[in-house]
Amino acid sequence: MIVALVFVVSYEMFVDSKQSRDMFGFGFIFSSNWNPVTEEFGALPFIFGTIVSSLLALILSLPVSIGVAVFLSEIAPKSVRTPFSFLIEILAAIPSIIYGFWGIFVFAPFMRATVQPFLQSTLGFLPFFQGVIYGTGLLTASFILAIMITPIISAITRDVLKAIPVSQREAAYALGATRWEAIKMALLNAKSGILGGAVLGLGRAIGETMAVTMVIGNKAQIKASLFEPAYSMASVIANEFAEASGSLHISSLIEVGLILFGVTFIINSLARLLIYSVTRKA
Amino acid sequence: MIKTLIICLSLLFLVSCGKNEQNDKPKKSQLNGAGATFPYPLYSKWFNEYSKVDKDAKINYQSIGSGGGVKQITEGTVDFGASDSPMSNEEIEKANQKSGNKIIHIPTVIGSVVLTYNVPGIDKEIKLTPESISGIFLGNIKKWNDPIIAKENPDLNLPAKDIIVCYRTDGSGTTFVFADFLGKVSEEWKTKVGVAKDVRFPVGQGGKGNEGVTGLVKQLEYSIGYVELVYALQNKLQYALVKNADGEFVKPSLEALSKAAEQSVAEMPEDLRQSITNAKGKESYPISSYTYLLIYENQKDSFKGKTLKEFLNWALTKGESFASELGYAPLPKVVIEKAIQKVNMIKVQ
């Protein structure tokens, strides 16, 4: 049933994007010109924005999430563990538009006043941290996404760590391992589960729309600097679909949806492969 | 206890059934509309007030955006559409062909777009000319103290800071009105950017909706953006005076919008589709526009058609009086007359 749904959805998008596919062909993926007035459409800036913001969010979130999970499952006493887990799970339940508004009114000014000037003064020699400081932009969007996916990854990691039998841990201690060595061993055993959690988090980051739209700056361009405004696939669909009047415009937006589908599919498959190779070695 | 409750409820049910049977009025049916978000607060007030006048009139409106309104009336999935910009000739052609009917435009109120900015140290209104606005949004004017801006604001101490441009990223009537104005005053804008609900701005960054643009402008120092007047009034934003076609700097106010419409009435075409940006007249605010209801001339459902017609007559007379308290400029009298003539042309079968 669900498999059928996936096929129906992708088939439907494939059919509806016919006009745009016929018009632009593969150039659609490689062109960075998006202009509804002249009816020229190219999706590269959106693909770039989605992939960069999501991967950056994953990189920012993964160490924090694993740290939280280790703390909750291995270190924290029971009295701390329960309320803490609860709070983190609550974080996952906050609607994304709330994150978006918080992002634009609270977090972006903070980024502009504190984080970005700091990055520019310390790492300003890198092209990623050059240019005008706006507060909003690709980096801020990545941070918001990182905050949003942390609860998911840490909850899954915690559950995976909990599932490791106590006997293994006791065995490690019996062999004279320190606490950190025992935790390291547990993490090694749990790595396929942790990767699975990361994939789920990444999936959410790729599909996230509202929160990203509020802070990414919504400009279809590809710049090396993370301070510059960018655009994501989900955002452009949300922003333009309701008011798109030309049929080519609509068709192009649907093709962006199809590409988003494709990108999610590819990234998930790669992650599966990674998990497979990791578990086989072990 | 529960038993009596059940008996009471079933009695009530019986009574209400009886009432329905006695009712020999035409069957109640709901009117459905969809479209522009800008006039939504006013429209919902109208529908609410009108339901007190005509108890059988149930009007449901979904504010999905002007583009959506045009799309839905073209497809015939709603009884009326609403749009902040008149339909283009091709759109009308398409709708008429698809429905075998004729679409008509009824203007309801006037809205406008204001320029809001965040320049620390300046608490007075900045005066902007069409040249400076198009220059800023084209990216040709980069600094606040550019001579083109400074020339008109000799009493302000404009900083030598980069201008940060903020625009609406979601397709909207607001963007259309703004682009329409810039297209009229700047040849470069017309050829380089164009006039549409979604345009590609050469500089700056986008916010989603009025609230998104406001958020950006509020938190980015030295920025400028454009939002609807209603929104700026409600949120007490600072906005610029704009030079109109007669060379006067005008503060956006409801009177200035009505004036812009009044001054343009003489050139109003038969189908009432008119752009009133850059209007003549000393007191006219140049970035304003009508918002329209889109209706088919031949109404096939007699009850719906009759209700719609009566409602429109009410809205254009009594309804207009609710406009200014909600921040919309009412239509000038002449335009109301023209609109009522249009409404009376609606044929109910």
mmCIF file of C-alpha atoms in Angstrom, chain B:
data_model
loop_
_atom_site.group_PDB
_atom_site.id
_atom_site.type_symbol
_atom_site.label_atom_id
_atom_site.label_comp_id
_atom_site.label_asym_id
_atom_site.label_seq_id
_atom_site.Cartn_x
_atom_site.Cartn_y
_atom_site.Cartn_z
ATOM 1 C CA MET B 1 -30.951 11.723 34.370
ATOM 2 C CA ILE B 2 -29.473 10.370 31.161
ATOM 3 C CA LYS B 3 -32.891 9.189 30.092
ATOM 4 C CA THR B 4 -34.426 12.658 30.415
ATOM 5 C CA LEU B 5 -31.498 14.067 28.530
ATOM 6 C CA ILE B 6 -32.067 11.634 25.687
ATOM 7 C CA ILE B 7 -35.748 12.430 25.618
ATOM 8 C CA CYS B 8 -35.053 16.141 25.569
ATOM 9 C CA LEU B 9 -32.545 15.758 22.764
ATOM 10 C CA SER B 10 -34.829 13.644 20.646
ATOM 11 C CA LEU B 11 -37.666 16.116 21.206
ATOM 12 C CA LEU B 12 -35.392 18.916 20.087
ATOM 13 C CA PHE B 13 -34.439 16.887 17.072
ATOM 14 C CA LEU B 14 -38.098 16.302 16.191
ATOM 15 C CA VAL B 15 -38.911 19.987 16.585
ATOM 16 C CA SER B 16 -36.047 21.029 14.353
ATOM 17 C CA CYS B 17 -37.097 18.465 11.756
ATOM 18 C CA GLY B 18 -40.574 19.875 11.730
ATOM 19 C CA LYS B 19 -39.234 23.343 11.232
ATOM 20 C CA ASN B 20 -37.224 22.285 8.245
ATOM 21 C CA GLU B 21 -40.215 20.752 6.563
ATOM 22 C CA GLN B 22 -42.232 23.902 6.959
ATOM 23 C CA ASN B 23 -39.468 25.942 5.402
ATOM 24 C CA ASP B 24 -40.462 26.374 1.777
ATOM 25 C CA LYS B 25 -37.755 28.866 0.924
ATOM 26 C CA PRO B 26 -35.220 27.776 -1.719
ATOM 27 C CA LYS B 27 -32.712 25.276 -0.401
ATOM 28 C CA LYS B 28 -29.884 26.746 1.570
ATOM 29 C CA SER B 29 -26.652 26.540 -0.267
ATOM 30 C CA GLN B 30 -23.312 27.968 0.537
ATOM 31 C CA LEU B 31 -21.429 30.411 -1.637
ATOM 32 C CA ASN B 32 -17.765 29.599 -1.971
ATOM 33 C CA GLY B 33 -15.053 32.051 -2.772
ATOM 34 C CA ALA B 34 -11.279 31.993 -2.787
ATOM 35 C CA GLY B 35 -8.410 34.298 -3.526
ATOM 36 C CA ALA B 36 -6.454 37.288 -2.302
ATOM 37 C CA THR B 37 -5.172 37.380 1.249
ATOM 38 C CA PHE B 38 -4.883 41.169 1.379
ATOM 39 C CA PRO B 39 -8.638 41.983 1.625
ATOM 40 C CA TYR B 40 -9.400 38.891 3.738
ATOM 41 C CA PRO B 41 -9.997 40.715 7.060
ATOM 42 C CA LEU B 42 -12.468 43.036 5.358
ATOM 43 C CA TYR B 43 -14.198 40.273 3.417
ATOM 44 C CA SER B 44 -14.691 38.145 6.501
ATOM 45 C CA LYS B 45 -16.183 41.167 8.254
ATOM 46 C CA TRP B 46 -18.494 41.662 5.275
ATOM 47 C CA PHE B 47 -19.644 38.041 5.200
ATOM 48 C CA ASN B 48 -20.249 38.105 8.907
ATOM 49 C CA GLU B 49 -22.236 41.357 8.793
ATOM 50 C CA TYR B 50 -24.132 40.258 5.714
ATOM 51 C CA SER B 51 -25.220 37.031 7.354
ATOM 52 C CA LYS B 52 -27.110 39.227 9.825
ATOM 53 C CA VAL B 53 -28.879 41.004 6.957
ATOM 54 C CA ASP B 54 -29.706 37.912 4.951
ATOM 55 C CA LYS B 55 -30.020 34.897 7.227
ATOM 56 C CA ASP B 56 -29.846 32.433 4.335
ATOM 57 C CA ALA B 57 -26.629 33.787 2.910
ATOM 58 C CA LYS B 58 -23.715 31.633 3.873
ATOM 59 C CA ILE B 59 -20.505 32.767 2.283
ATOM 60 C CA ASN B 60 -17.272 30.919 2.753
ATOM 61 C CA TYR B 61 -13.984 32.486 1.713
ATOM 62 C CA GLN B 62 -10.541 30.908 1.583
ATOM 63 C CA SER B 63 -7.661 33.346 1.480
ATOM 64 C CA ILE B 64 -5.275 31.271 -0.594
ATOM 65 C CA GLY B 65 -3.721 34.115 -2.586
ATOM 66 C CA SER B 66 -4.607 36.020 -5.742
ATOM 67 C CA GLY B 67 -3.094 33.458 -8.099
ATOM 68 C CA GLY B 68 -5.110 30.714 -6.453
ATOM 69 C CA GLY B 69 -8.276 32.809 -6.746
ATOM 70 C CA VAL B 70 -7.776 33.247 -10.480
ATOM 71 C CA LYS B 71 -6.997 29.552 -10.896
ATOM 72 C CA GLN B 72 -10.085 28.419 -8.999
ATOM 73 C CA ILE B 73 -12.545 30.709 -10.731
ATOM 74 C CA THR B 74 -11.070 29.587 -14.058
ATOM 75 C CA GLU B 75 -11.630 25.973 -13.107
ATOM 76 C CA GLY B 76 -15.095 26.840 -11.842
ATOM 77 C CA THR B 77 -14.486 25.272 -8.427
ATOM 78 C CA VAL B 78 -15.654 28.430 -6.607
ATOM 79 C CA ASP B 79 -18.572 30.809 -7.074
ATOM 80 C CA PHE B 80 -16.366 33.866 -6.993
ATOM 81 C CA GLY B 81 -12.662 34.583 -7.012
ATOM 82 C CA ALA B 82 -10.673 37.467 -5.617
ATOM 83 C CA SER B 83 -7.459 39.006 -6.826
ATOM 84 C CA ASP B 84 -5.278 42.008 -5.993
ATOM 85 C CA SER B 85 -4.364 42.455 -9.622
ATOM 86 C CA PRO B 86 -6.833 42.302 -12.505
ATOM 87 C CA MET B 87 -6.702 39.162 -14.621
ATOM 88 C CA SER B 88 -4.595 39.435 -17.763
ATOM 89 C CA ASN B 89 -6.217 39.212 -21.186
ATOM 90 C CA GLU B 90 -4.951 35.661 -21.659
ATOM 91 C CA GLU B 91 -6.276 34.612 -18.262
ATOM 92 C CA ILE B 92 -9.707 36.038 -19.090
ATOM 93 C CA GLU B 93 -9.650 34.348 -22.489
ATOM 94 C CA LYS B 94 -8.825 31.032 -20.849
ATOM 95 C CA ALA B 95 -11.517 31.375 -18.188
ATOM 96 C CA ASN B 96 -14.173 32.407 -20.701
ATOM 97 C CA GLN B 97 -13.322 29.536 -23.009
ATOM 98 C CA LYS B 98 -13.289 26.962 -20.273
ATOM 99 C CA SER B 99 -16.603 28.029 -18.776
ATOM 100 C CA GLY B 100 -18.413 29.291 -21.864
ATOM 101 C CA ASN B 101 -19.212 32.257 -19.675
ATOM 102 C CA LYS B 102 -17.909 35.770 -19.238
ATOM 103 C CA ILE B 103 -15.786 36.880 -16.336
ATOM 104 C CA ILE B 104 -16.334 40.329 -14.841
ATOM 105 C CA HIS B 105 -14.223 42.341 -12.427
ATOM 106 C CA ILE B 106 -15.801 44.134 -9.459
ATOM 107 C CA PRO B 107 -13.429 46.448 -7.564
ATOM 108 C CA THR B 108 -14.084 46.381 -3.819
ATOM 109 C CA VAL B 109 -11.522 48.507 -1.992
ATOM 110 C CA ILE B 110 -8.138 50.122 -2.539
ATOM 111 C CA GLY B 111 -4.919 48.904 -1.022
ATOM 112 C CA SER B 112 -1.403 50.119 -1.251
ATOM 113 C CA VAL B 113 2.209 49.216 -0.736
ATOM 114 C CA VAL B 114 4.482 51.223 1.526
ATOM 115 C CA LEU B 115 8.254 51.281 1.862
ATOM 116 C CA THR B 116 9.379 50.474 5.360
ATOM 117 C CA TYR B 117 12.971 50.868 6.494
ATOM 118 C CA ASN B 118 15.320 50.517 9.400
ATOM 119 C CA VAL B 119 17.963 53.217 9.468
ATOM 120 C CA PRO B 120 19.360 53.838 12.962
ATOM 121 C CA GLY B 121 19.547 57.498 13.838
ATOM 122 C CA ILE B 122 16.745 58.539 11.522
ATOM 123 C CA ASP B 123 13.350 58.928 13.109
ATOM 124 C CA LYS B 124 11.812 61.218 10.512
ATOM 125 C CA GLU B 125 10.164 60.039 7.320
ATOM 126 C CA ILE B 126 12.577 59.586 4.460
ATOM 127 C CA LYS B 127 11.442 61.065 1.158
ATOM 128 C CA LEU B 128 11.835 58.737 -1.799
ATOM 129 C CA THR B 129 11.424 59.473 -5.472
ATOM 130 C CA PRO B 130 10.508 56.877 -8.115
ATOM 131 C CA GLU B 131 14.118 57.111 -9.328
ATOM 132 C CA SER B 132 15.553 56.397 -5.910
ATOM 133 C CA ILE B 133 13.138 53.491 -5.267
ATOM 134 C CA SER B 134 13.847 51.812 -8.595
ATOM 135 C CA GLY B 135 17.554 52.518 -8.141
ATOM 136 C CA ILE B 136 17.580 50.856 -4.716
ATOM 137 C CA PHE B 137 15.616 47.786 -5.807
ATOM 138 C CA LEU B 138 17.641 47.412 -9.002
ATOM 139 C CA GLY B 139 20.834 47.560 -6.993
ATOM 140 C CA ASN B 140 22.107 50.720 -8.707
ATOM 141 C CA ILE B 141 21.878 52.796 -5.531
ATOM 142 C CA LYS B 142 24.014 51.053 -2.952
ATOM 143 C CA LYS B 143 24.450 53.500 -0.086
ATOM 144 C CA TRP B 144 21.957 55.423 2.016
ATOM 145 C CA ASN B 145 23.813 58.682 1.453
ATOM 146 C CA ASP B 146 23.712 58.325 -2.335
ATOM 147 C CA PRO B 147 23.229 61.802 -3.875
ATOM 148 C CA ILE B 148 19.925 60.700 -5.489
ATOM 149 C CA ILE B 149 18.412 60.011 -2.048
ATOM 150 C CA ALA B 150 20.264 62.786 -0.216
ATOM 151 C CA LYS B 151 19.116 65.433 -2.688
ATOM 152 C CA GLU B 152 15.501 65.103 -1.538
ATOM 153 C CA ASN B 153 16.346 64.771 2.156
ATOM 154 C CA PRO B 154 18.600 67.714 2.938
ATOM 155 C CA ASP B 155 17.476 67.810 6.577
ATOM 156 C CA LEU B 156 18.392 64.177 7.266
ATOM 157 C CA ASN B 157 21.843 62.957 8.159
ATOM 158 C CA LEU B 158 21.900 59.834 5.982
ATOM 159 C CA PRO B 159 24.633 57.328 6.881
ATOM 160 C CA ALA B 160 27.234 56.055 4.402
ATOM 161 C CA LYS B 161 26.035 52.488 4.919
ATOM 162 C CA ASP B 162 25.116 49.789 2.427
ATOM 163 C CA ILE B 163 21.403 49.470 1.741
ATOM 164 C CA ILE B 164 20.035 45.994 2.419
ATOM 165 C CA VAL B 165 17.058 45.259 0.202
ATOM 166 C CA CYS B 166 14.250 42.969 1.462
ATOM 167 C CA TYR B 167 11.490 41.697 -0.779
ATOM 168 C CA ARG B 168 8.486 39.357 -0.712
ATOM 169 C CA THR B 169 9.586 35.940 -1.826
ATOM 170 C CA ASP B 170 6.163 34.316 -2.068
ATOM 171 C CA GLY B 171 4.200 35.327 -5.136
ATOM 172 C CA SER B 172 1.757 38.017 -4.123
ATOM 173 C CA GLY B 173 -0.441 40.868 -5.220
ATOM 174 C CA THR B 174 1.744 43.121 -3.106
ATOM 175 C CA THR B 175 4.757 42.364 -5.259
ATOM 176 C CA PHE B 176 2.636 42.846 -8.385
ATOM 177 C CA VAL B 177 1.520 46.335 -7.355
ATOM 178 C CA PHE B 178 5.045 47.321 -6.409
ATOM 179 C CA ALA B 179 6.539 45.937 -9.636
ATOM 180 C CA ASP B 180 3.747 47.564 -11.641
ATOM 181 C CA PHE B 181 4.654 50.938 -10.159
ATOM 182 C CA LEU B 182 8.370 50.450 -10.810
ATOM 183 C CA GLY B 183 7.629 49.267 -14.348
ATOM 184 C CA LYS B 184 5.798 52.530 -15.012
ATOM 185 C CA VAL B 185 8.480 54.804 -13.647
ATOM 186 C CA SER B 186 11.618 52.948 -14.729
ATOM 187 C CA GLU B 187 12.379 51.650 -18.192
ATOM 188 C CA GLU B 188 15.278 49.669 -16.785
ATOM 189 C CA TRP B 189 12.984 47.877 -14.328
ATOM 190 C CA LYS B 190 10.545 47.012 -17.096
ATOM 191 C CA THR B 191 13.172 45.427 -19.313
ATOM 192 C CA LYS B 192 15.438 43.918 -16.655
ATOM 193 C CA VAL B 193 12.949 42.664 -14.084
ATOM 194 C CA GLY B 194 9.403 42.980 -15.415
ATOM 195 C CA VAL B 195 5.961 43.113 -13.850
ATOM 196 C CA ALA B 196 4.484 39.990 -12.225
ATOM 197 C CA LYS B 197 3.441 38.465 -8.923
ATOM 198 C CA ASP B 198 6.807 36.686 -8.728
ATOM 199 C CA VAL B 199 9.715 38.699 -9.989
ATOM 200 C CA ARG B 200 13.412 38.062 -9.714
ATOM 201 C CA PHE B 201 14.911 40.878 -7.695
ATOM 202 C CA PRO B 202 18.492 41.643 -8.735
ATOM 203 C CA VAL B 203 19.591 42.374 -5.152
ATOM 204 C CA GLY B 204 18.597 41.667 -1.582
ATOM 205 C CA GLN B 205 16.924 38.814 0.206
ATOM 206 C CA GLY B 206 13.389 37.546 0.518
ATOM 207 C CA GLY B 207 10.991 37.208 3.423
ATOM 208 C CA LYS B 208 7.839 35.107 3.352
ATOM 209 C CA GLY B 209 4.688 37.165 3.619
ATOM 210 C CA ASN B 210 4.317 40.649 5.091
ATOM 211 C CA GLU B 211 5.446 39.300 8.437
ATOM 212 C CA GLY B 212 8.597 37.799 6.924
ATOM 213 C CA VAL B 213 9.595 41.062 5.233
ATOM 214 C CA THR B 214 8.830 42.996 8.405
ATOM 215 C CA GLY B 215 10.933 40.569 10.413
ATOM 216 C CA LEU B 216 13.879 41.059 8.089
ATOM 217 C CA VAL B 217 13.592 44.842 8.041
ATOM 218 C CA LYS B 218 13.215 45.036 11.814
ATOM 219 C CA GLN B 219 16.294 42.992 12.564
ATOM 220 C CA LEU B 220 18.578 44.143 9.751
ATOM 221 C CA GLU B 221 19.967 47.621 10.259
ATOM 222 C CA TYR B 222 20.074 49.846 7.169
ATOM 223 C CA SER B 223 17.501 47.737 5.352
ATOM 224 C CA ILE B 224 14.451 48.659 3.284
ATOM 225 C CA GLY B 225 11.465 46.549 2.275
ATOM 226 C CA TYR B 226 7.925 46.874 1.023
ATOM 227 C CA VAL B 227 4.718 45.747 2.778
ATOM 228 C CA GLU B 228 0.994 46.418 2.595
ATOM 229 C CA LEU B 229 -0.232 49.654 4.160
ATOM 230 C CA VAL B 230 -2.716 47.828 6.416
ATOM 231 C CA TYR B 231 0.095 45.726 7.799
ATOM 232 C CA ALA B 232 2.366 48.730 8.336
ATOM 233 C CA LEU B 233 -0.406 50.617 10.138
ATOM 234 C CA GLN B 234 -1.271 47.716 12.421
ATOM 235 C CA ASN B 235 2.362 47.137 13.347
ATOM 236 C CA LYS B 236 3.257 50.820 13.580
ATOM 237 C CA LEU B 237 6.111 50.546 11.120
ATOM 238 C CA GLN B 238 8.020 53.544 9.890
ATOM 239 C CA TYR B 239 7.385 54.240 6.221
ATOM 240 C CA ALA B 240 8.634 56.578 3.539
ATOM 241 C CA LEU B 241 6.970 59.455 1.727
ATOM 242 C CA VAL B 242 6.854 58.810 -2.005
ATOM 243 C CA LYS B 243 6.949 61.370 -4.773
ATOM 244 C CA ASN B 244 3.937 61.082 -7.059
ATOM 245 C CA ALA B 245 3.448 61.871 -10.724
ATOM 246 C CA ASP B 246 2.732 65.519 -9.906
ATOM 247 C CA GLY B 247 6.003 65.888 -8.065
ATOM 248 C CA GLU B 248 4.565 65.992 -4.539
ATOM 249 C CA PHE B 249 5.800 63.849 -1.663
ATOM 250 C CA VAL B 250 2.800 62.013 -0.278
ATOM 251 C CA LYS B 251 2.391 60.114 2.942
ATOM 252 C CA PRO B 252 0.477 56.876 2.400
ATOM 253 C CA SER B 253 -2.933 57.363 4.003
ATOM 254 C CA LEU B 254 -6.416 56.123 3.212
ATOM 255 C CA GLU B 255 -7.353 59.537 1.779
ATOM 256 C CA ALA B 256 -4.288 59.546 -0.457
ATOM 257 C CA LEU B 257 -5.319 56.145 -1.847
ATOM 258 C CA SER B 258 -8.888 57.189 -2.541
ATOM 259 C CA LYS B 259 -7.503 60.321 -4.194
ATOM 260 C CA ALA B 260 -5.318 58.221 -6.477
ATOM 261 C CA ALA B 261 -8.397 56.271 -7.560
ATOM 262 C CA GLU B 262 -10.502 59.390 -7.982
ATOM 263 C CA GLN B 263 -7.905 61.055 -10.187
ATOM 264 C CA SER B 264 -7.798 58.018 -12.470
ATOM 265 C CA VAL B 265 -11.538 57.485 -12.856
ATOM 266 C CA ALA B 266 -11.736 59.391 -16.148
ATOM 267 C CA GLU B 267 -9.485 56.798 -17.794
ATOM 268 C CA MET B 268 -11.191 53.800 -16.247
ATOM 269 C CA PRO B 269 -11.928 51.259 -18.993
ATOM 270 C CA GLU B 270 -15.321 49.635 -19.530
ATOM 271 C CA ASP B 271 -14.303 46.390 -17.816
ATOM 272 C CA LEU B 272 -13.026 48.300 -14.724
ATOM 273 C CA ARG B 273 -9.611 46.676 -14.977
ATOM 274 C CA GLN B 274 -7.301 49.529 -14.173
ATOM 275 C CA SER B 275 -3.903 50.039 -12.674
ATOM 276 C CA ILE B 276 -3.801 53.178 -10.534
ATOM 277 C CA THR B 277 -0.107 53.158 -9.714
ATOM 278 C CA ASN B 278 1.691 56.428 -10.413
ATOM 279 C CA ALA B 279 -1.687 58.197 -10.567
ATOM 280 C CA LYS B 280 -2.004 61.872 -11.357
ATOM 281 C CA GLY B 281 -3.103 64.424 -8.780
ATOM 282 C CA LYS B 282 -1.271 66.342 -6.082
ATOM 283 C CA GLU B 283 -2.602 64.266 -3.192
ATOM 284 C CA SER B 284 -2.465 60.803 -4.787
ATOM 285 C CA TYR B 285 -0.239 58.159 -3.282
ATOM 286 C CA PRO B 286 1.464 56.523 -6.260
ATOM 287 C CA ILE B 287 1.734 52.863 -5.177
ATOM 288 C CA SER B 288 -1.913 51.872 -4.805
ATOM 289 C CA SER B 289 -4.284 49.466 -6.505
ATOM 290 C CA TYR B 290 -7.837 48.158 -6.581
ATOM 291 C CA THR B 291 -8.535 44.700 -5.297
ATOM 292 C CA TYR B 292 -11.143 42.782 -7.273
ATOM 293 C CA LEU B 293 -13.815 40.152 -6.966
ATOM 294 C CA LEU B 294 -14.014 37.914 -10.037
ATOM 295 C CA ILE B 295 -17.462 36.702 -10.995
ATOM 296 C CA TYR B 296 -19.077 35.044 -14.000
ATOM 297 C CA GLU B 297 -21.739 37.068 -15.772
ATOM 298 C CA ASN B 298 -24.204 34.211 -16.198
ATOM 299 C CA GLN B 299 -25.089 32.653 -12.873
ATOM 300 C CA LYS B 300 -26.494 29.186 -13.459
ATOM 301 C CA ASP B 301 -27.683 28.462 -9.937
ATOM 302 C CA SER B 302 -30.549 30.886 -9.362
ATOM 303 C CA PHE B 303 -30.298 30.932 -5.572
ATOM 304 C CA LYS B 304 -26.544 31.418 -5.507
ATOM 305 C CA GLY B 305 -26.674 34.019 -8.255
ATOM 306 C CA LYS B 306 -29.355 35.983 -6.502
ATOM 307 C CA THR B 307 -27.554 35.888 -3.165
ATOM 308 C CA LEU B 308 -24.279 36.922 -4.760
ATOM 309 C CA LYS B 309 -25.893 39.834 -6.543
ATOM 310 C CA GLU B 310 -27.668 41.062 -3.433
ATOM 311 C CA PHE B 311 -24.518 40.666 -1.392
ATOM 312 C CA LEU B 312 -22.442 42.693 -3.862
ATOM 313 C CA ASN B 313 -24.991 45.492 -3.873
ATOM 314 C CA TRP B 314 -24.868 45.530 -0.094
ATOM 315 C CA ALA B 315 -21.063 45.367 0.011
ATOM 316 C CA LEU B 316 -20.600 48.267 -2.390
ATOM 317 C CA THR B 317 -22.969 50.474 -0.435
ATOM 318 C CA LYS B 318 -23.213 49.561 3.264
ATOM 319 C CA GLY B 319 -20.104 47.388 3.205
ATOM 320 C CA GLU B 320 -17.814 50.190 2.101
ATOM 321 C CA SER B 321 -18.386 51.932 5.421
ATOM 322 C CA PHE B 322 -16.510 49.150 7.231
ATOM 323 C CA ALA B 323 -13.433 49.669 5.043
ATOM 324 C CA SER B 324 -11.631 52.567 6.692
ATOM 325 C CA GLU B 325 -11.883 51.270 10.254
ATOM 326 C CA LEU B 326 -10.094 48.122 9.101
ATOM 327 C CA GLY B 327 -7.406 50.073 7.266
ATOM 328 C CA TYR B 328 -8.681 49.871 3.693
ATOM 329 C CA ALA B 329 -9.453 52.862 1.516
ATOM 330 C CA PRO B 330 -13.077 52.890 0.323
ATOM 331 C CA LEU B 331 -13.829 53.336 -3.374
ATOM 332 C CA PRO B 332 -14.648 56.831 -4.637
ATOM 333 C CA LYS B 333 -18.380 57.383 -5.299
ATOM 334 C CA VAL B 334 -17.989 57.335 -9.077
ATOM 335 C CA VAL B 335 -16.259 53.978 -8.970
ATOM 336 C CA ILE B 336 -18.953 52.575 -6.691
ATOM 337 C CA GLU B 337 -21.563 53.595 -9.263
ATOM 338 C CA LYS B 338 -19.612 51.938 -12.042
ATOM 339 C CA ALA B 339 -19.170 48.803 -9.974
ATOM 340 C CA ILE B 340 -22.871 48.621 -9.138
ATOM 341 C CA GLN B 341 -23.694 48.920 -12.825
ATOM 342 C CA LYS B 342 -21.464 45.908 -13.411
ATOM 343 C CA VAL B 343 -23.143 43.974 -10.622
ATOM 344 C CA ASN B 344 -26.538 44.676 -12.149
ATOM 345 C CA MET B 345 -25.333 43.163 -15.397
ATOM 346 C CA ILE B 346 -25.009 39.779 -13.716
ATOM 347 C CA LYS B 347 -27.698 37.537 -15.163
ATOM 348 C CA VAL B 348 -29.416 35.099 -12.860
ATOM 349 C CA GLN B 349 -31.213 32.187 -14.450
#
